[in-house]
Amino acid sequence: MTEELAKHKLIQYIKERVPISENESEVITSYFELRHLPKKSFFIQEGQECIYHGFVISGTLRVFYSDPKGLEHVLYFGFADWWVGDIASFNTHEPTHINVQALEDSWILTFSKDGIEELFLKVPILERLFRIMAQRTLSVLQKRFFLTVSANAHDRYKELIERHPGIEQLVPQHQIASYLGILPESLSRMKKQLLHKK
Amino acid sequence: MTEELAKHKLIQYIKERVPISENESEVITSYFELRHLPKKSFFIQEGQECIYHGFVISGTLRVFYSDPKGLEHVLYFGFADWWVGDIASFNTHEPTHINVQALEDSWILTFSKDGIEELFLKVPILERLFRIMAQRTLSVLQKRFFLTVSANAHDRYKELIERHPGIEQLVPQHQIASYLGILPESLSRMKKQLLHKK
DNA sequence: TGAAAGCATTGACCTATGTCAAGGAATATA
DNA sequence: TATATTCCTTGACATAGGTCAATGCTTTCA
């Protein structure tokens, strides 16, 4: 992975969403830094102040929360073209409660809190991009929330598989259980039941 | 409630968040309309395309989702200074899945999809306001999600009461149960247990 | 290549919360 | 003020998913 290729991917992503000039592209990329995340390494860890945000170029990350009992709850998996970070901590400067970890060797482009504020002044249309992104993310999370409170684990599993075919090849099963909000034992039993029903 | 007072409240709200000129205030308020919602009436109903958004001036609303079994799940209660609407449907033009209903006589200021897009061009700093609002909402929903998946109904109830003292005087108990993701029977039993433990 | 660590599966049992049904209290409406 | 709704409580029972423990299968890495 080269810096140049990564930045090209970022600009592609942005150009599909808001119009920017060649000059603005230059300015934008100057605020991003390429970072390699070896498998199992953390981009963000709970307890830290989260002053960086990342745009996934390649690889797979998991974004999760460790509850007081020590159980981990996956909020989402980050693949190419996704953003990872904690907006809450990013804005309030308080320590974050989430973790972002690479499930395999990954590459991300990062920007800092101070950087993006400066960049918003230089390229104001990014304010629009980030509004739209936040609103999209909000819609997605709202849907996830409603599914979590209204459907059982069985149906949530089917929904995930349909929405994301092939995810079982990318992510270990206990991480999928964590995403679904159940224990690995329960997922294992569920899959057995599904086989018998067919 | 007068139109003038309502619009004054809106401008106050905005001025606490981003700088705007007197002239911009005028422009902004011209895009909003005051609307009275009698108790039990709906501002938004599932199945409709959701082209309006509302800013609550007074009263109490509930924002909820009806699942396929017919159970209702409250996403949040809207009090003064809150926004109500469905960003997903607002953006995609698809029919919304949520409902917004007045729990008591309420007043809201509404704006339309087309209106806000025009307004963003005239007062670009609103783009920033809406980005910040969307990001805040996202943080709040993320926290609610993690609480829902990691704490039992008992602890979720205590968290709600602490975060929102007096809510039990404002909202009927079965609505609170719906917010917590349990049935009214379960909440009733829980409260009995809490009394015995003291 | 072989030990260690991590992962998936299975079993027996447990618990929080749902389900269904009934009666009583509170609130709204005529 | 009477009556109809809606809301709250309680009971008996059901069930999805959690808990704990054991076993074998992979993957990792020295």
PDB file of C-alpha atoms in Angstrom, chain B residues 10-157:
ATOM      1  CA  LEU B  10     -35.496  28.692  17.850  1.00  0.00           C
ATOM      2  CA  ILE B  11     -33.096  31.565  17.228  1.00  0.00           C
ATOM      3  CA  GLN B  12     -31.920  31.386  20.834  1.00  0.00           C
ATOM      4  CA  TYR B  13     -31.205  27.705  20.349  1.00  0.00           C
ATOM      5  CA  ILE B  14     -29.236  28.332  17.170  1.00  0.00           C
ATOM      6  CA  LYS B  15     -27.272  31.282  18.553  1.00  0.00           C
ATOM      7  CA  GLU B  16     -26.037  29.136  21.426  1.00  0.00           C
ATOM      8  CA  ARG B  17     -24.451  26.835  18.862  1.00  0.00           C
ATOM      9  CA  VAL B  18     -23.260  28.832  15.845  1.00  0.00           C
ATOM     10  CA  PRO B  19     -22.877  32.576  15.188  1.00  0.00           C
ATOM     11  CA  ILE B  20     -25.588  34.078  12.971  1.00  0.00           C
ATOM     12  CA  SER B  21     -26.403  37.673  12.037  1.00  0.00           C
ATOM     13  CA  GLU B  22     -29.726  39.441  12.591  1.00  0.00           C
ATOM     14  CA  ASN B  23     -30.380  39.247   8.921  1.00  0.00           C
ATOM     15  CA  GLU B  24     -29.716  35.511   8.844  1.00  0.00           C
ATOM     16  CA  SER B  25     -32.102  35.064  11.784  1.00  0.00           C
ATOM     17  CA  GLU B  26     -34.847  36.602   9.678  1.00  0.00           C
ATOM     18  CA  VAL B  27     -34.092  34.335   6.764  1.00  0.00           C
ATOM     19  CA  ILE B  28     -33.997  31.263   8.949  1.00  0.00           C
ATOM     20  CA  THR B  29     -37.298  31.864  10.700  1.00  0.00           C
ATOM     21  CA  SER B  30     -39.016  32.496   7.372  1.00  0.00           C
ATOM     22  CA  TYR B  31     -38.425  28.827   6.562  1.00  0.00           C
ATOM     23  CA  PHE B  32     -40.130  27.544   9.713  1.00  0.00           C
ATOM     24  CA  GLU B  33     -43.829  27.165  10.417  1.00  0.00           C
ATOM     25  CA  LEU B  34     -45.514  26.884  13.785  1.00  0.00           C
ATOM     26  CA  ARG B  35     -47.720  23.891  14.246  1.00  0.00           C
ATOM     27  CA  HIS B  36     -49.980  22.837  17.083  1.00  0.00           C
ATOM     28  CA  LEU B  37     -50.197  19.146  17.924  1.00  0.00           C
ATOM     29  CA  PRO B  38     -53.183  18.259  20.110  1.00  0.00           C
ATOM     30  CA  LYS B  39     -52.665  15.411  22.548  1.00  0.00           C
ATOM     31  CA  LYS B  40     -52.493  12.008  20.801  1.00  0.00           C
ATOM     32  CA  SER B  41     -52.205  13.522  17.324  1.00  0.00           C
ATOM     33  CA  PHE B  42     -49.395  12.420  15.030  1.00  0.00           C
ATOM     34  CA  PHE B  43     -46.734  14.622  13.485  1.00  0.00           C
ATOM     35  CA  ILE B  44     -45.283  11.734  11.518  1.00  0.00           C
ATOM     36  CA  GLN B  45     -46.791   8.338  10.788  1.00  0.00           C
ATOM     37  CA  GLU B  46     -45.057   5.277   9.418  1.00  0.00           C
ATOM     38  CA  GLY B  47     -45.660   4.650   5.754  1.00  0.00           C
ATOM     39  CA  GLN B  48     -45.623   8.336   4.871  1.00  0.00           C
ATOM     40  CA  GLU B  49     -42.725   9.979   3.166  1.00  0.00           C
ATOM     41  CA  CYS B  50     -41.199  12.127   5.846  1.00  0.00           C
ATOM     42  CA  ILE B  51     -40.585  15.509   4.254  1.00  0.00           C
ATOM     43  CA  TYR B  52     -40.911  17.552   7.422  1.00  0.00           C
ATOM     44  CA  HIS B  53     -38.729  17.864  10.457  1.00  0.00           C
ATOM     45  CA  GLY B  54     -39.751  19.535  13.714  1.00  0.00           C
ATOM     46  CA  PHE B  55     -38.185  21.522  16.526  1.00  0.00           C
ATOM     47  CA  VAL B  56     -40.106  21.090  19.770  1.00  0.00           C
ATOM     48  CA  ILE B  57     -41.163  24.378  21.377  1.00  0.00           C
ATOM     49  CA  SER B  58     -43.313  22.948  24.166  1.00  0.00           C
ATOM     50  CA  GLY B  59     -45.001  19.720  25.166  1.00  0.00           C
ATOM     51  CA  THR B  60     -43.910  16.085  25.049  1.00  0.00           C
ATOM     52  CA  LEU B  61     -43.701  13.802  22.038  1.00  0.00           C
ATOM     53  CA  ARG B  62     -42.771  10.185  21.646  1.00  0.00           C
ATOM     54  CA  VAL B  63     -40.812   8.852  18.708  1.00  0.00           C
ATOM     55  CA  PHE B  64     -41.458   5.172  18.236  1.00  0.00           C
ATOM     56  CA  TYR B  65     -41.238   2.205  15.895  1.00  0.00           C
ATOM     57  CA  SER B  66     -43.945  -0.446  15.466  1.00  0.00           C
ATOM     58  CA  ASP B  67     -42.379  -3.836  14.923  1.00  0.00           C
ATOM     59  CA  PRO B  68     -43.869  -6.556  12.714  1.00  0.00           C
ATOM     60  CA  LYS B  69     -45.551  -8.155  15.762  1.00  0.00           C
ATOM     61  CA  GLY B  70     -47.314  -4.874  16.493  1.00  0.00           C
ATOM     62  CA  LEU B  71     -45.233  -3.975  19.529  1.00  0.00           C
ATOM     63  CA  GLU B  72     -44.176  -0.356  19.849  1.00  0.00           C
ATOM     64  CA  HIS B  73     -40.603   0.606  20.731  1.00  0.00           C
ATOM     65  CA  VAL B  74     -39.929   4.132  21.907  1.00  0.00           C
ATOM     66  CA  LEU B  75     -36.690   5.544  20.490  1.00  0.00           C
ATOM     67  CA  TYR B  76     -36.820   8.723  22.548  1.00  0.00           C
ATOM     68  CA  PHE B  77     -39.144  11.256  24.078  1.00  0.00           C
ATOM     69  CA  GLY B  78     -39.042  14.743  22.570  1.00  0.00           C
ATOM     70  CA  PHE B  79     -39.228  17.664  24.982  1.00  0.00           C
ATOM     71  CA  ALA B  80     -38.636  21.367  24.388  1.00  0.00           C
ATOM     72  CA  ASP B  81     -35.471  22.078  22.338  1.00  0.00           C
ATOM     73  CA  TRP B  82     -35.373  18.614  20.788  1.00  0.00           C
ATOM     74  CA  TRP B  83     -35.671  17.804  17.115  1.00  0.00           C
ATOM     75  CA  VAL B  84     -38.085  15.169  15.871  1.00  0.00           C
ATOM     76  CA  GLY B  85     -38.220  13.526  12.477  1.00  0.00           C
ATOM     77  CA  ASP B  86     -36.709  10.697  10.485  1.00  0.00           C
ATOM     78  CA  ILE B  87     -33.473  11.598   8.796  1.00  0.00           C
ATOM     79  CA  ALA B  88     -33.386   8.324   6.879  1.00  0.00           C
ATOM     80  CA  SER B  89     -36.687   8.942   5.132  1.00  0.00           C
ATOM     81  CA  PHE B  90     -35.970  12.652   4.902  1.00  0.00           C
ATOM     82  CA  ASN B  91     -32.898  11.908   2.814  1.00  0.00           C
ATOM     83  CA  THR B  92     -33.946   8.882   0.794  1.00  0.00           C
ATOM     84  CA  HIS B  93     -37.582   9.866   0.131  1.00  0.00           C
ATOM     85  CA  GLU B  94     -38.634   6.404   1.161  1.00  0.00           C
ATOM     86  CA  PRO B  95     -41.598   5.914   3.495  1.00  0.00           C
ATOM     87  CA  THR B  96     -40.600   6.243   7.109  1.00  0.00           C
ATOM     88  CA  HIS B  97     -40.792   3.446   9.678  1.00  0.00           C
ATOM     89  CA  ILE B  98     -41.216   5.714  12.664  1.00  0.00           C
ATOM     90  CA  ASN B  99     -44.089   7.565  14.271  1.00  0.00           C
ATOM     91  CA  VAL B 100     -44.039  10.837  16.173  1.00  0.00           C
ATOM     92  CA  GLN B 101     -47.015  11.410  18.428  1.00  0.00           C
ATOM     93  CA  ALA B 102     -47.884  14.088  20.973  1.00  0.00           C
ATOM     94  CA  LEU B 103     -48.281  12.721  24.504  1.00  0.00           C
ATOM     95  CA  GLU B 104     -49.788  16.046  25.540  1.00  0.00           C
ATOM     96  CA  ASP B 105     -50.727  19.276  23.768  1.00  0.00           C
ATOM     97  CA  SER B 106     -47.520  20.371  22.029  1.00  0.00           C
ATOM     98  CA  TRP B 107     -46.166  23.061  19.726  1.00  0.00           C
ATOM     99  CA  ILE B 108     -43.448  22.527  17.144  1.00  0.00           C
ATOM    100  CA  LEU B 109     -41.713  24.544  14.454  1.00  0.00           C
ATOM    101  CA  THR B 110     -41.449  22.594  11.242  1.00  0.00           C
ATOM    102  CA  PHE B 111     -39.307  22.868   8.149  1.00  0.00           C
ATOM    103  CA  SER B 112     -39.434  20.933   4.902  1.00  0.00           C
ATOM    104  CA  LYS B 113     -36.778  19.006   3.024  1.00  0.00           C
ATOM    105  CA  ASP B 114     -36.760  21.416   0.103  1.00  0.00           C
ATOM    106  CA  GLY B 115     -36.787  24.366   2.464  1.00  0.00           C
ATOM    107  CA  ILE B 116     -33.747  23.284   4.415  1.00  0.00           C
ATOM    108  CA  GLU B 117     -31.743  22.565   1.264  1.00  0.00           C
ATOM    109  CA  GLU B 118     -32.465  26.091   0.052  1.00  0.00           C
ATOM    110  CA  LEU B 119     -31.686  27.465   3.491  1.00  0.00           C
ATOM    111  CA  PHE B 120     -28.304  25.677   3.571  1.00  0.00           C
ATOM    112  CA  LEU B 121     -27.368  27.671   0.459  1.00  0.00           C
ATOM    113  CA  LYS B 122     -28.453  30.992   1.968  1.00  0.00           C
ATOM    114  CA  VAL B 123     -26.997  30.380   5.441  1.00  0.00           C
ATOM    115  CA  PRO B 124     -24.152  27.901   4.979  1.00  0.00           C
ATOM    116  CA  ILE B 125     -23.187  27.875   8.622  1.00  0.00           C
ATOM    117  CA  LEU B 126     -26.358  25.902   9.270  1.00  0.00           C
ATOM    118  CA  GLU B 127     -24.637  23.057   7.490  1.00  0.00           C
ATOM    119  CA  ARG B 128     -22.188  23.127  10.390  1.00  0.00           C
ATOM    120  CA  LEU B 129     -24.989  23.268  12.969  1.00  0.00           C
ATOM    121  CA  PHE B 130     -26.693  20.249  11.452  1.00  0.00           C
ATOM    122  CA  ARG B 131     -23.418  18.368  11.280  1.00  0.00           C
ATOM    123  CA  ILE B 132     -22.820  18.987  14.963  1.00  0.00           C
ATOM    124  CA  MET B 133     -26.383  18.055  15.836  1.00  0.00           C
ATOM    125  CA  ALA B 134     -26.214  14.834  13.845  1.00  0.00           C
ATOM    126  CA  GLN B 135     -22.920  13.929  15.514  1.00  0.00           C
ATOM    127  CA  ARG B 136     -24.320  14.629  18.978  1.00  0.00           C
ATOM    128  CA  THR B 137     -27.398  12.575  18.264  1.00  0.00           C
ATOM    129  CA  LEU B 138     -25.156   9.799  17.038  1.00  0.00           C
ATOM    130  CA  SER B 139     -23.185   9.814  20.303  1.00  0.00           C
ATOM    131  CA  VAL B 140     -26.378   9.667  22.316  1.00  0.00           C
ATOM    132  CA  LEU B 141     -27.829   6.825  20.272  1.00  0.00           C
ATOM    133  CA  GLN B 142     -24.552   4.921  20.463  1.00  0.00           C
ATOM    134  CA  LYS B 143     -24.601   5.187  24.234  1.00  0.00           C
ATOM    135  CA  ARG B 144     -28.234   4.054  24.308  1.00  0.00           C
ATOM    136  CA  PHE B 145     -27.368   1.116  22.093  1.00  0.00           C
ATOM    137  CA  PHE B 146     -24.502  -0.045  24.306  1.00  0.00           C
ATOM    138  CA  LEU B 147     -26.645   0.291  27.407  1.00  0.00           C
ATOM    139  CA  THR B 148     -29.377  -1.761  25.781  1.00  0.00           C
ATOM    140  CA  VAL B 149     -27.060  -4.602  24.839  1.00  0.00           C
ATOM    141  CA  SER B 150     -24.944  -4.647  27.990  1.00  0.00           C
ATOM    142  CA  ALA B 151     -27.243  -3.836  30.930  1.00  0.00           C
ATOM    143  CA  ASN B 152     -30.374  -5.566  32.186  1.00  0.00           C
ATOM    144  CA  ALA B 153     -33.745  -3.839  32.320  1.00  0.00           C
ATOM    145  CA  HIS B 154     -33.247  -3.016  35.988  1.00  0.00           C
ATOM    146  CA  ASP B 155     -30.075  -1.028  35.373  1.00  0.00           C
ATOM    147  CA  ARG B 156     -31.477   0.619  32.261  1.00  0.00           C
ATOM    148  CA  TYR B 157     -34.401   1.815  34.343  1.00  0.00           C
TER     149      TYR B 157
END
